[in-house]
XYZ file of C-alpha atoms in Angstrom:
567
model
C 0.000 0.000 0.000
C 1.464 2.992 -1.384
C 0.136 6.235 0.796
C 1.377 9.519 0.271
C 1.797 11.530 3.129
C 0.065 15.085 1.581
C -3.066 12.395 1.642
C -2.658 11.367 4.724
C -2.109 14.725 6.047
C -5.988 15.271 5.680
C -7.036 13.194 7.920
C -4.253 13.072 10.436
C -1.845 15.897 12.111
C 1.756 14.583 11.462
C 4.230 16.528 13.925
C 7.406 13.744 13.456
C 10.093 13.280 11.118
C 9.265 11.077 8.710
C 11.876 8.087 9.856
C 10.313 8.575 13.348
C 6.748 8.093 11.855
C 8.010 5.130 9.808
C 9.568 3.703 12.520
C 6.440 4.162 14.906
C 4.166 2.741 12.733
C 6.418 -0.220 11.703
C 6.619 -1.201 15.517
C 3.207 -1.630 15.354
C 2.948 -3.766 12.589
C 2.399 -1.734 9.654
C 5.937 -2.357 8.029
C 7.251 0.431 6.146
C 9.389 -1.161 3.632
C 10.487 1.859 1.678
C 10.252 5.666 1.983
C 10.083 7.467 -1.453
C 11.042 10.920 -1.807
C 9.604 13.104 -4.277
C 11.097 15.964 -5.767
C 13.534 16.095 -3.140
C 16.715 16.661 -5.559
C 14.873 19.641 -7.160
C 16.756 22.624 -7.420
C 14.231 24.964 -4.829
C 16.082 28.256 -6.878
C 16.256 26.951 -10.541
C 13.035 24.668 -10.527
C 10.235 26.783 -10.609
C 6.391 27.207 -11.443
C 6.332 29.508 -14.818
C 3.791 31.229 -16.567
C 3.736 31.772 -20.503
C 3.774 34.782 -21.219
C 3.579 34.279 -24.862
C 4.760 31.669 -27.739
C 6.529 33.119 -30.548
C 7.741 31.568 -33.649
C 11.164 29.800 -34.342
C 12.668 31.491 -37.358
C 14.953 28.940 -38.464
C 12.482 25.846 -37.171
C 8.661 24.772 -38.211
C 8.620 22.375 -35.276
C 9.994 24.190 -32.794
C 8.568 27.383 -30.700
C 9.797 30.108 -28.699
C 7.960 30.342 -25.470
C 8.627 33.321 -23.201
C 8.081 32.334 -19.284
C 7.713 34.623 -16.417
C 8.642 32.367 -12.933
C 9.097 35.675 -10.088
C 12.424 36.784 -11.610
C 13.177 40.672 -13.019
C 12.124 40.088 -16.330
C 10.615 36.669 -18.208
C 12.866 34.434 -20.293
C 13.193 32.616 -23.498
C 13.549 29.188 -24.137
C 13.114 26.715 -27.076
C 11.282 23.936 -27.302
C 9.755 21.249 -29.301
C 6.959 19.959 -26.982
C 3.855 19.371 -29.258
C 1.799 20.744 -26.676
C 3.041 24.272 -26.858
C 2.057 26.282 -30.024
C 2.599 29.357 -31.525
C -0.185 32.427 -29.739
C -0.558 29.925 -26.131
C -0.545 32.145 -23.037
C -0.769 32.102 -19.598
C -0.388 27.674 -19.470
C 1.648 26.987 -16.147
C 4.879 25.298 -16.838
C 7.984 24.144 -15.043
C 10.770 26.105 -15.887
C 14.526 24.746 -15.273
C 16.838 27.790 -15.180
C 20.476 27.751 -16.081
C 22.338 25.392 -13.779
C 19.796 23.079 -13.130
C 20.323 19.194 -12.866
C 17.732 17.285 -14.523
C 17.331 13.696 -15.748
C 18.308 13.280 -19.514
C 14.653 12.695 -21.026
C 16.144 11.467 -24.633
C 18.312 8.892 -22.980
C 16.963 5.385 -22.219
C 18.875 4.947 -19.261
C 19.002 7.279 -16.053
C 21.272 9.952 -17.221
C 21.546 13.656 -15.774
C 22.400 16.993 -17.452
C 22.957 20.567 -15.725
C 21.610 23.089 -18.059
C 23.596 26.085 -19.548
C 22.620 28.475 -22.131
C 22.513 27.763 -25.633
C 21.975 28.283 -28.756
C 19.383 25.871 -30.820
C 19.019 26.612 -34.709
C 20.460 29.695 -33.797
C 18.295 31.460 -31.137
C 19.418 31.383 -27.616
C 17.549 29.442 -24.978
C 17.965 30.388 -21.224
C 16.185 27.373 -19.643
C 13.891 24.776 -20.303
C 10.270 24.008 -19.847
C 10.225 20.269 -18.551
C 8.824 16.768 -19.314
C 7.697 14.574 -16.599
C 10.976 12.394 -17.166
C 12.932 14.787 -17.151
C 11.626 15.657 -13.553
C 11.788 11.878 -12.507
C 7.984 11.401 -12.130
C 7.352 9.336 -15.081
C 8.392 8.086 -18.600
C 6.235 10.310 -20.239
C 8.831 12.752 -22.730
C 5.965 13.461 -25.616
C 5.193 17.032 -24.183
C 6.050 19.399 -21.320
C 4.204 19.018 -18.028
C 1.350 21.581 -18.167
C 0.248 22.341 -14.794
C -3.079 23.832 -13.652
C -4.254 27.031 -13.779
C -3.672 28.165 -9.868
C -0.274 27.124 -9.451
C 1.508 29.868 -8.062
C 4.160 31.371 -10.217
C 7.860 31.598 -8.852
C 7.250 28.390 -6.316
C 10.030 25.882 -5.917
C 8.502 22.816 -7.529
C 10.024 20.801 -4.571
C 7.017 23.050 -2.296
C 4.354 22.584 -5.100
C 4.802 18.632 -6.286
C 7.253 17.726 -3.774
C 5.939 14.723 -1.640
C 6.528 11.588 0.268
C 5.258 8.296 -0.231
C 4.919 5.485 2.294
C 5.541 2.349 1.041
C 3.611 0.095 3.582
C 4.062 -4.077 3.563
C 0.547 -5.263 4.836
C -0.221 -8.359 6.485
C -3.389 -10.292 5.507
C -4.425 -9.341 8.629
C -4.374 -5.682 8.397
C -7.053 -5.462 5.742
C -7.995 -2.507 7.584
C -4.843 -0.230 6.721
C -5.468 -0.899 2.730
C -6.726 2.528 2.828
C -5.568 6.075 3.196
C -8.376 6.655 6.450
C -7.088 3.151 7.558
C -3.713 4.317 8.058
C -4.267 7.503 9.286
C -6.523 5.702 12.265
C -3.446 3.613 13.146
C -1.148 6.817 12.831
C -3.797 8.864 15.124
C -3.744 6.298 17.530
C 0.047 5.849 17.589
C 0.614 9.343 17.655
C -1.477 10.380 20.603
C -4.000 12.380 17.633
C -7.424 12.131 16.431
C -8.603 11.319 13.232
C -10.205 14.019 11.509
C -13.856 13.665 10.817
C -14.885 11.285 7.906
C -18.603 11.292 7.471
C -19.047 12.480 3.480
C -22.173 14.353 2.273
C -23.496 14.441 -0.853
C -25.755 17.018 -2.818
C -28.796 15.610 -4.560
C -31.872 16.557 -6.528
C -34.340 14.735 -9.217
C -36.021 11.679 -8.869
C -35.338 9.003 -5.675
C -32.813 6.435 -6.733
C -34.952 3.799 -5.731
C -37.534 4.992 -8.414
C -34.540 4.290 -10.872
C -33.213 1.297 -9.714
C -34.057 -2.262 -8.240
C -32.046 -4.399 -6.236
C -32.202 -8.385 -5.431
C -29.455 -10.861 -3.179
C -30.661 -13.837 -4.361
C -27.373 -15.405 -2.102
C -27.051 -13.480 1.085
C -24.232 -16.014 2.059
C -22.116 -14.318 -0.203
C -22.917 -10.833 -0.615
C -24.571 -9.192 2.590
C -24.643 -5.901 1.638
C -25.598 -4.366 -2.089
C -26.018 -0.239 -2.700
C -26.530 1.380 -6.141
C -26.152 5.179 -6.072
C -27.496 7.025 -9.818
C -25.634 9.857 -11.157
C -27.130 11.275 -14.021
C -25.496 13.822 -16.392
C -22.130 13.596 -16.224
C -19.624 14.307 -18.943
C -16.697 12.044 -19.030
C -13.237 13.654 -19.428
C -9.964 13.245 -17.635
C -9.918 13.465 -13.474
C -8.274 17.229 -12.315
C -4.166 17.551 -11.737
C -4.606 16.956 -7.737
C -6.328 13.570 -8.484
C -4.026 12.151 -11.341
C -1.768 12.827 -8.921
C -2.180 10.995 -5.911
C -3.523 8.115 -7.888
C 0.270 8.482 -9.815
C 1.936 8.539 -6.607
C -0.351 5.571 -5.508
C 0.510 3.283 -8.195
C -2.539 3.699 -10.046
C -2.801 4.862 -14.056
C -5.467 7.529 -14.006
C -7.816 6.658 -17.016
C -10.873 9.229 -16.939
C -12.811 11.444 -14.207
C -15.220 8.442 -13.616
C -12.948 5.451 -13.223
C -10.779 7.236 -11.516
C -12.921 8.482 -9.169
C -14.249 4.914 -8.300
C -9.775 3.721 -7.746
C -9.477 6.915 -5.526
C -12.597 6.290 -2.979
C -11.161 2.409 -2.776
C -7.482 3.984 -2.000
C -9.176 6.438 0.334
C -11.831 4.372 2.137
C -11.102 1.144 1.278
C -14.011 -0.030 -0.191
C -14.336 -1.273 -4.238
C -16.616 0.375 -6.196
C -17.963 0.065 -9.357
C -19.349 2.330 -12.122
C -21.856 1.283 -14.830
C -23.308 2.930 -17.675
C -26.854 2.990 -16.563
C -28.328 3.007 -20.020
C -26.758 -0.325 -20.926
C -28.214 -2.016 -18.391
C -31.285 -4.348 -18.375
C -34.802 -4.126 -16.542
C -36.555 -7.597 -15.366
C -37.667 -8.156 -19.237
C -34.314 -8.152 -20.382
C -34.205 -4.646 -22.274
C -35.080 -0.869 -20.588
C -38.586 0.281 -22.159
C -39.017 3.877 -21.081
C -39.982 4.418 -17.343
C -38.701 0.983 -16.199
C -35.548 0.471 -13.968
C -32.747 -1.547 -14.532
C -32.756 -4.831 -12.255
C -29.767 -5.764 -10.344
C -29.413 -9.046 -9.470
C -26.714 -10.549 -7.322
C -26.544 -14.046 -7.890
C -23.817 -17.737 -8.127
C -23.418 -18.245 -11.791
C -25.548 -21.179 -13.663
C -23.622 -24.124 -15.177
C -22.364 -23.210 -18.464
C -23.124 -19.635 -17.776
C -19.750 -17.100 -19.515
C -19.118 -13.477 -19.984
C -16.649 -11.027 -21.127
C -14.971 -9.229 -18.763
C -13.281 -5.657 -18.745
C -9.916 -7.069 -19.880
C -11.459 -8.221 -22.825
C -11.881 -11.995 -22.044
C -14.495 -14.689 -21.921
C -15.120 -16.067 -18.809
C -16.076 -19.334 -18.043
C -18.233 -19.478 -14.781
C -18.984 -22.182 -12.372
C -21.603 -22.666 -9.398
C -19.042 -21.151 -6.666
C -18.722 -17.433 -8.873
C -21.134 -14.690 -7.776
C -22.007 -12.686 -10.432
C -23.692 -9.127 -10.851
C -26.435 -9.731 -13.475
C -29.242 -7.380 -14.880
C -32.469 -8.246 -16.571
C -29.860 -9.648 -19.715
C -27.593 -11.388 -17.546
C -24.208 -11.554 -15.868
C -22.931 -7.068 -16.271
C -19.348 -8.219 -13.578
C -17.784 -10.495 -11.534
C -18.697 -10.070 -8.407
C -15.623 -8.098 -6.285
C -13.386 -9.029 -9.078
C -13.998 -7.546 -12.445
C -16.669 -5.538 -14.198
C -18.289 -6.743 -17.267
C -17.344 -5.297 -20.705
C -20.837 -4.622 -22.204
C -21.603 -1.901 -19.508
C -18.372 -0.366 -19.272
C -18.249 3.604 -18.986
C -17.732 4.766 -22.473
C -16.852 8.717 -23.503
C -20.138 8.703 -24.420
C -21.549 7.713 -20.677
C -23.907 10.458 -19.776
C -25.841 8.572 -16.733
C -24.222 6.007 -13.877
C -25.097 3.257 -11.566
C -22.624 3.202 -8.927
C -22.079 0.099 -7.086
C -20.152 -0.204 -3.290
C -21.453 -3.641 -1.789
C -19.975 -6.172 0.581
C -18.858 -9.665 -0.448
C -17.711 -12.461 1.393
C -13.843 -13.090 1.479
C -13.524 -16.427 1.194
C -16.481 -16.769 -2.117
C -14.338 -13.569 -3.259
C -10.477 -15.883 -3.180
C -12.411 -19.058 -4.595
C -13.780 -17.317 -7.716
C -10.169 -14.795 -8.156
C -8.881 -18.000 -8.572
C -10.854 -19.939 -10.380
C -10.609 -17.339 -13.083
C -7.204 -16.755 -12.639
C -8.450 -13.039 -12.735
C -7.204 -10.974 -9.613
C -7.941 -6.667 -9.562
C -7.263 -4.232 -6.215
C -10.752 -4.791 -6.197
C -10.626 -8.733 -4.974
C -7.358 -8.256 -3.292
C -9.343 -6.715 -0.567
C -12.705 -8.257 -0.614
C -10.516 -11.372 -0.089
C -9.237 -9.888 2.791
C -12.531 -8.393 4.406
C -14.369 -5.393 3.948
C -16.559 -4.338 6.266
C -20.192 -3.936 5.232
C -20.625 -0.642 6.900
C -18.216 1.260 4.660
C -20.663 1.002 1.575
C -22.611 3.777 2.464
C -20.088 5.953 3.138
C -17.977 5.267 0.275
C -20.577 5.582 -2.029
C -21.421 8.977 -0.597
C -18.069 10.336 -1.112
C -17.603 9.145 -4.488
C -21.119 10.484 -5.600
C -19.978 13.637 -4.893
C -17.052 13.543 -6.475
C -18.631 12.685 -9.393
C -20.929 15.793 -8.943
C -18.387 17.929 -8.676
C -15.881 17.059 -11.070
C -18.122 15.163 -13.895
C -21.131 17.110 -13.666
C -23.637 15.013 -12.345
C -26.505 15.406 -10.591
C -26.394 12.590 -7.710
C -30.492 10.944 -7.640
C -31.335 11.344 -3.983
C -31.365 8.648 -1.649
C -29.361 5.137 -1.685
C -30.955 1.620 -3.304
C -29.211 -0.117 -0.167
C -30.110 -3.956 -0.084
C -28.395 -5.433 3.220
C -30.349 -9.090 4.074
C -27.128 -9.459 6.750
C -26.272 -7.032 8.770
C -22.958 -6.709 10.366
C -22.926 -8.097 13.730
C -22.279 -5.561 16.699
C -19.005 -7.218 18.633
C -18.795 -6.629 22.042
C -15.648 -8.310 24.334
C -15.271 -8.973 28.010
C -11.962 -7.584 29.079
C -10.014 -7.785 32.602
C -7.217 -5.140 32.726
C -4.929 -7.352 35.293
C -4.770 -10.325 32.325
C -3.691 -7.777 30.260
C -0.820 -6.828 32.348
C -0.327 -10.317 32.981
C -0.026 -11.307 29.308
C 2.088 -8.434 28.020
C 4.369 -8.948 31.424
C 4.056 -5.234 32.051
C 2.712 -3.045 34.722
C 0.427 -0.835 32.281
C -2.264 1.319 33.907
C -5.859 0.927 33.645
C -6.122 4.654 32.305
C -3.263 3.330 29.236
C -5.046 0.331 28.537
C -8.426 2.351 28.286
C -6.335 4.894 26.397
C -4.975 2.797 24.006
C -8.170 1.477 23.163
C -10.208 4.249 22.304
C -7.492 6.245 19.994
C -8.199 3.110 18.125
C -12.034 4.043 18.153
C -13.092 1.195 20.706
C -15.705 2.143 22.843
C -14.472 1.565 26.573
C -16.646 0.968 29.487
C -14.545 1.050 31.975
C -16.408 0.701 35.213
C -16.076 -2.725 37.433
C -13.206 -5.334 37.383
C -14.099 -6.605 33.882
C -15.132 -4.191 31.187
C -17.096 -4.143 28.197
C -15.485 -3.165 24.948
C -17.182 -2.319 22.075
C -15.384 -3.099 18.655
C -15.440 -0.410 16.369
C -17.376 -1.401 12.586
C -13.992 -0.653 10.996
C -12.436 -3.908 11.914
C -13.599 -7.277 11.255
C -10.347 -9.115 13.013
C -11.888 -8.854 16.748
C -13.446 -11.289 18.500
C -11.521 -12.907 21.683
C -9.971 -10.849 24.874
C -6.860 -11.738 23.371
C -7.467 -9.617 20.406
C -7.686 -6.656 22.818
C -4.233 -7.914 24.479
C -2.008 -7.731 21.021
C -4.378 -3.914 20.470
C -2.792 -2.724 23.412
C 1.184 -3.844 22.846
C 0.842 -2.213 19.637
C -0.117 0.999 20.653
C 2.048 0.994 24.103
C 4.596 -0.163 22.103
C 6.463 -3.624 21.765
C 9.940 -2.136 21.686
C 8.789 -1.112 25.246
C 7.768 -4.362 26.089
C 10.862 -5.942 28.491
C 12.832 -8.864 27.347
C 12.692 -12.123 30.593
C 14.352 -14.980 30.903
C 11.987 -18.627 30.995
C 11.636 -19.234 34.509
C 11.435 -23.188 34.105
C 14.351 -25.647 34.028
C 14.665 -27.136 30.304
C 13.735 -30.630 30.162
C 16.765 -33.012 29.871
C 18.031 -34.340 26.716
C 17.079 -37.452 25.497
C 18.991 -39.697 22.694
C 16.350 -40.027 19.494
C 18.201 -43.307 17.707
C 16.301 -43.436 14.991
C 16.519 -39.562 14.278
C 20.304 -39.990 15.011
C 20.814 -43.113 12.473
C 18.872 -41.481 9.827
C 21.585 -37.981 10.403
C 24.132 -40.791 10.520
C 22.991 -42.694 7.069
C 22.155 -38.885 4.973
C 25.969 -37.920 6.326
C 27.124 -41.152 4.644
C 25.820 -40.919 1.156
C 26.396 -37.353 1.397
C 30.514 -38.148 1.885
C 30.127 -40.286 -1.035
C 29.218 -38.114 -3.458
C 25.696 -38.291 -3.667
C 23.089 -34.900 -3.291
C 19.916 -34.706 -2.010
C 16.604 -33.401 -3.070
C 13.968 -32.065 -1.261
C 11.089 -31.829 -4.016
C 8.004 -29.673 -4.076
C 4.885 -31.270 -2.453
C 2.355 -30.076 -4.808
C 3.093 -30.430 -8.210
C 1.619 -30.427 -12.086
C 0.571 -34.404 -12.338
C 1.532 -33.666 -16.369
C 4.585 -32.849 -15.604
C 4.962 -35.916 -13.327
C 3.706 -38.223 -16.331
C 7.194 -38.648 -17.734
C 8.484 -40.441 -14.391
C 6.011 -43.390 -15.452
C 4.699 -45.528 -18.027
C 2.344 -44.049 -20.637
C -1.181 -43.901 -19.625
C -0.281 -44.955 -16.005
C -0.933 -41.763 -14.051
C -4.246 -39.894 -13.978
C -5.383 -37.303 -12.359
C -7.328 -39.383 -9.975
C -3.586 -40.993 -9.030
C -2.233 -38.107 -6.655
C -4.252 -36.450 -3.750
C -5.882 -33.166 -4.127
C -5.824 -30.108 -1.823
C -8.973 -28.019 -1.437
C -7.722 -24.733 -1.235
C -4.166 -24.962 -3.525
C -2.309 -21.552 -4.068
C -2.327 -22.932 -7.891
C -4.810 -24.246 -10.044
C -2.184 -26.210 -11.443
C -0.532 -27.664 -8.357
């Protein structure tokens, strides 16, 4: 999980350096395995935000310009350049201008090279600077034009204050599902951190008809899929997602594609939670087309035998009985928590949506990513567990989003279909076993404290409390859960290192453990090796080792659950 720390920033007060953060937050589990520094090797005097004041053009050149940029200094300067997305009459586009001096990567060089500018002449007219790429900058491979920045970036910055940035390269544990979002790891680094998570509860803006005028919803199997909501946005205009945006979903990992998709990755990077967008005018109502006035049916259902679709990457699907599928009136539109369908993709053309944010259950989500051989951010953490209560909220905040940067006018209201609710947790806890277990004489007030920056509800009163589990976290259910809460936030480098108080049992000769060391030592002194093979294996590829026709696939035992399909 890739987080960068501007993002986080907005939902957290960071005061530490950010080793110390890493560090903090490592100790508790959430293993920063790489700190990224953006922009940090930019020039903060010759790498600046410019303004053009006006292109003029090259007299000796056709494809080349001669862009004068302003960037705080006495008096604007010229440069040269060949970007195809500068022409002759632009003005006022925000640039980034390298001045004389400045070390940049060598964009027309395959491997990581670096120039320093210095004046020159090109086809005979003198250039002072440059106006960069985003190689040349080190933020991608893109060279095909200059980096054209939006419209309120303030000229004369350093580019190291305007783009600079840190990313967080976080290793997660399947068990940390929780922290595969931006809000998740700022309510770890709250509670490490002695803060308090800034307030997350999205709004949204709506007019026109009630989505559930607009839209129908069925589980048909609640064991899999306990929570469904489909949001309508109608109007928008598709287009690409604003600077900020592409962005953080750059810095994330993730290729921006247009203001709708992206959109859907940045609410699953923020919250958490998968969405999905369809076009709503592709889908079916309960007759299998959309007559005017009636709603498109969604139906979440296990696939029939035989039953195939063509998903977003262009492939045919084959589906089996264990695969939950999101149908309409037609038939299977996605995969459920995996991948969306290809016949209701969002097009340019897309005017109105049907946003989906649902809940489905982690181990129906693994079986059928595998199956298909077909995994997407999307499964990687619905096979890890995501809580049914985000949908809502998720769906919320990306509605709005879409409002305001697609033009759509969210339907009012939420289809919300939710046949199993989550259950409330409650635990019993004693604060002496918890002092007992971690082998540490923490207060009650710490323990209590440590608890509720994580957003459990602590009551406190008697010998044995009652904690309430927060809906964030799925991965609670025992006192002992509690226990491993509290090292993390106390700390576990603060947790002291004791001897075993027992005497060790006596040694006891093993001779048939020591012949067999004895009889591997042997062969191994006379020049044979030995092989430890792989347990599971390809039968095919075993075939070989016997006569034709002699091994089947009914001749070796099968594992349930294997890693591959093929082993």
């Amino acid at each position: 999980m890739r987080v960068p720390l501007s993002w986080l920033k907005e939902y957290v007060d960071i005061d530490l350096p950010v080793p110390d953060l890493a560090e903090r937050i490592t100790l508790a589990g959430l293993e920063v395995k790489a700190i990224e520094s953006i922009g940090d090797w930019w020039d903060p005097e010759r790498i600046l935000v410019g303004r053009i004041v006006r292109v003029d053009p090259h007299p000796n050149a056709d494809r080349l310009t001669l862009p004068v940029v302003e960037y705080g200094g006495a008096e604007p300067i010229q440069v040269v350049t060949g970007a195809p997305n500068i022409r002759v009459g632009d003005v006022g586009k925000k640039v980034v201008l390298a001045l004389s001096d400045s070390r940049l990567i060598d964009g027309y060089s395959e491997e990581k090279g670096w120039i320093t500018l210095k004046p020159s002449k090109i086809r005979g007219v003198r250039s002072e600077g440059m106006v960069c790429s985003e190689k040349e900058l080190g933020l991608s491979e893109e060279h095909e034009g200059i980096l054209l920045l939006p419209d309120d970036a303030p000229v004369g910055t350093p580019l190291t204050q305007y783009l600079g940035d840190t990313v967080l390269d976080i290793d997660l544990t399947p068990n940390l599902a929780r922290c595969l979002s931006v809000i998740g790891v700022a309510r770890e680094v709250a509670a490490l951190t002695g803060k308090r998570l800034k307030p997350v509860d999205p709004t949204v803006q709506a007019e026109g008809r009630p989505a559930a005028e607009q839209a129908a919803v069925e589980i048909a199997d609640p064991d899999l899929c306990s929570r469904y909501t489909a949001t309508v946005i109608r109007g928008i205009e598709v287009g690409p997602s604003p600077f900020w945006m592409q962005r953080r979903l750059l810095l994330s990992g993730v290729r921006p594609i247009s203001n709708i998709v992206d959109i859907t990755n940045y609410v699953m990077l923020e919250w958490g939670q998968p969405l999905h967008a369809f076009d709503y005018d592709l889908l079916h109502g309960p007759g299998g087309g959309l007559p005017p006035g009636e709603s498109p049916l969604i139906r979440v259902r296990r696939a029939r035998p035989g039953e195939a679709m063509t998903t977003l990457d262009g492939e045919e699907r084959r589906l089996d009985t264990d695969i939950l599928l999101i149908t309409d009136g037609a038939g299977p539109v996605a995969v459920a928590g995996v991948m969306g369908g290809l016949e209701s993709e969002i097009h340019d053309t897309t005017t109105n949506i049907l946003l989906e944010s649902a809940s489905f259950d982690m181990v129906g989500n693994r079986i059928a990513s595998q199956r298909l051989r077909l995994s997407s951010e999307a499964s990687y953490r619905f096979g890890r567990g995501v809580p049914p209560s985000l949908a809502d909220q998720s769906a919320r905040r990306a509605a709005d989003l879409m409002r305001a940067l697609a033009g759509g006018q969210v339907q009012p209201g939420i289809v919300d279909t939710y046949p199993v609710p989550q259950p409330f947790v409650e635990i019993s806890l004693q604060p002496d076993k918890v002092r007992k277990a971690l082998g540490v004489e923490i207060t009650d007030a710490e323990i209590a404290a440590a608890l509720r920056g994580l957003e459990f509800v602590v009551n406190d009163e008697g010998p044995e409390w009652r904690v309430q589990v927060p809906q964030s976290r799925l991965d609670m259910a025992i006192p002992e859960d509690l226990y491993e809460e509290v090292a993390r936030v106390y700390g576990y480098d603060r947790l002291p290192t004791t001897r075993m108080r027992d005497e060790l049992p006596p040694v006891r000769d093993n001779r048939p453990l020591r012949a067999e060391e004895g009889l591997r030592n042997a062969l191994a002194a006379a020049g044979m090796q030995e092989a430890i093979t792989y347990s599971l294996v390809d039968w095919e590829q075993e075939c070989p080792l016997a006569e034709a026709g002699s091994l089947t696939p009914d001749s070796f035992m099968k594992v349930l659950n294997p890693l591959s399909s093929d082993r």
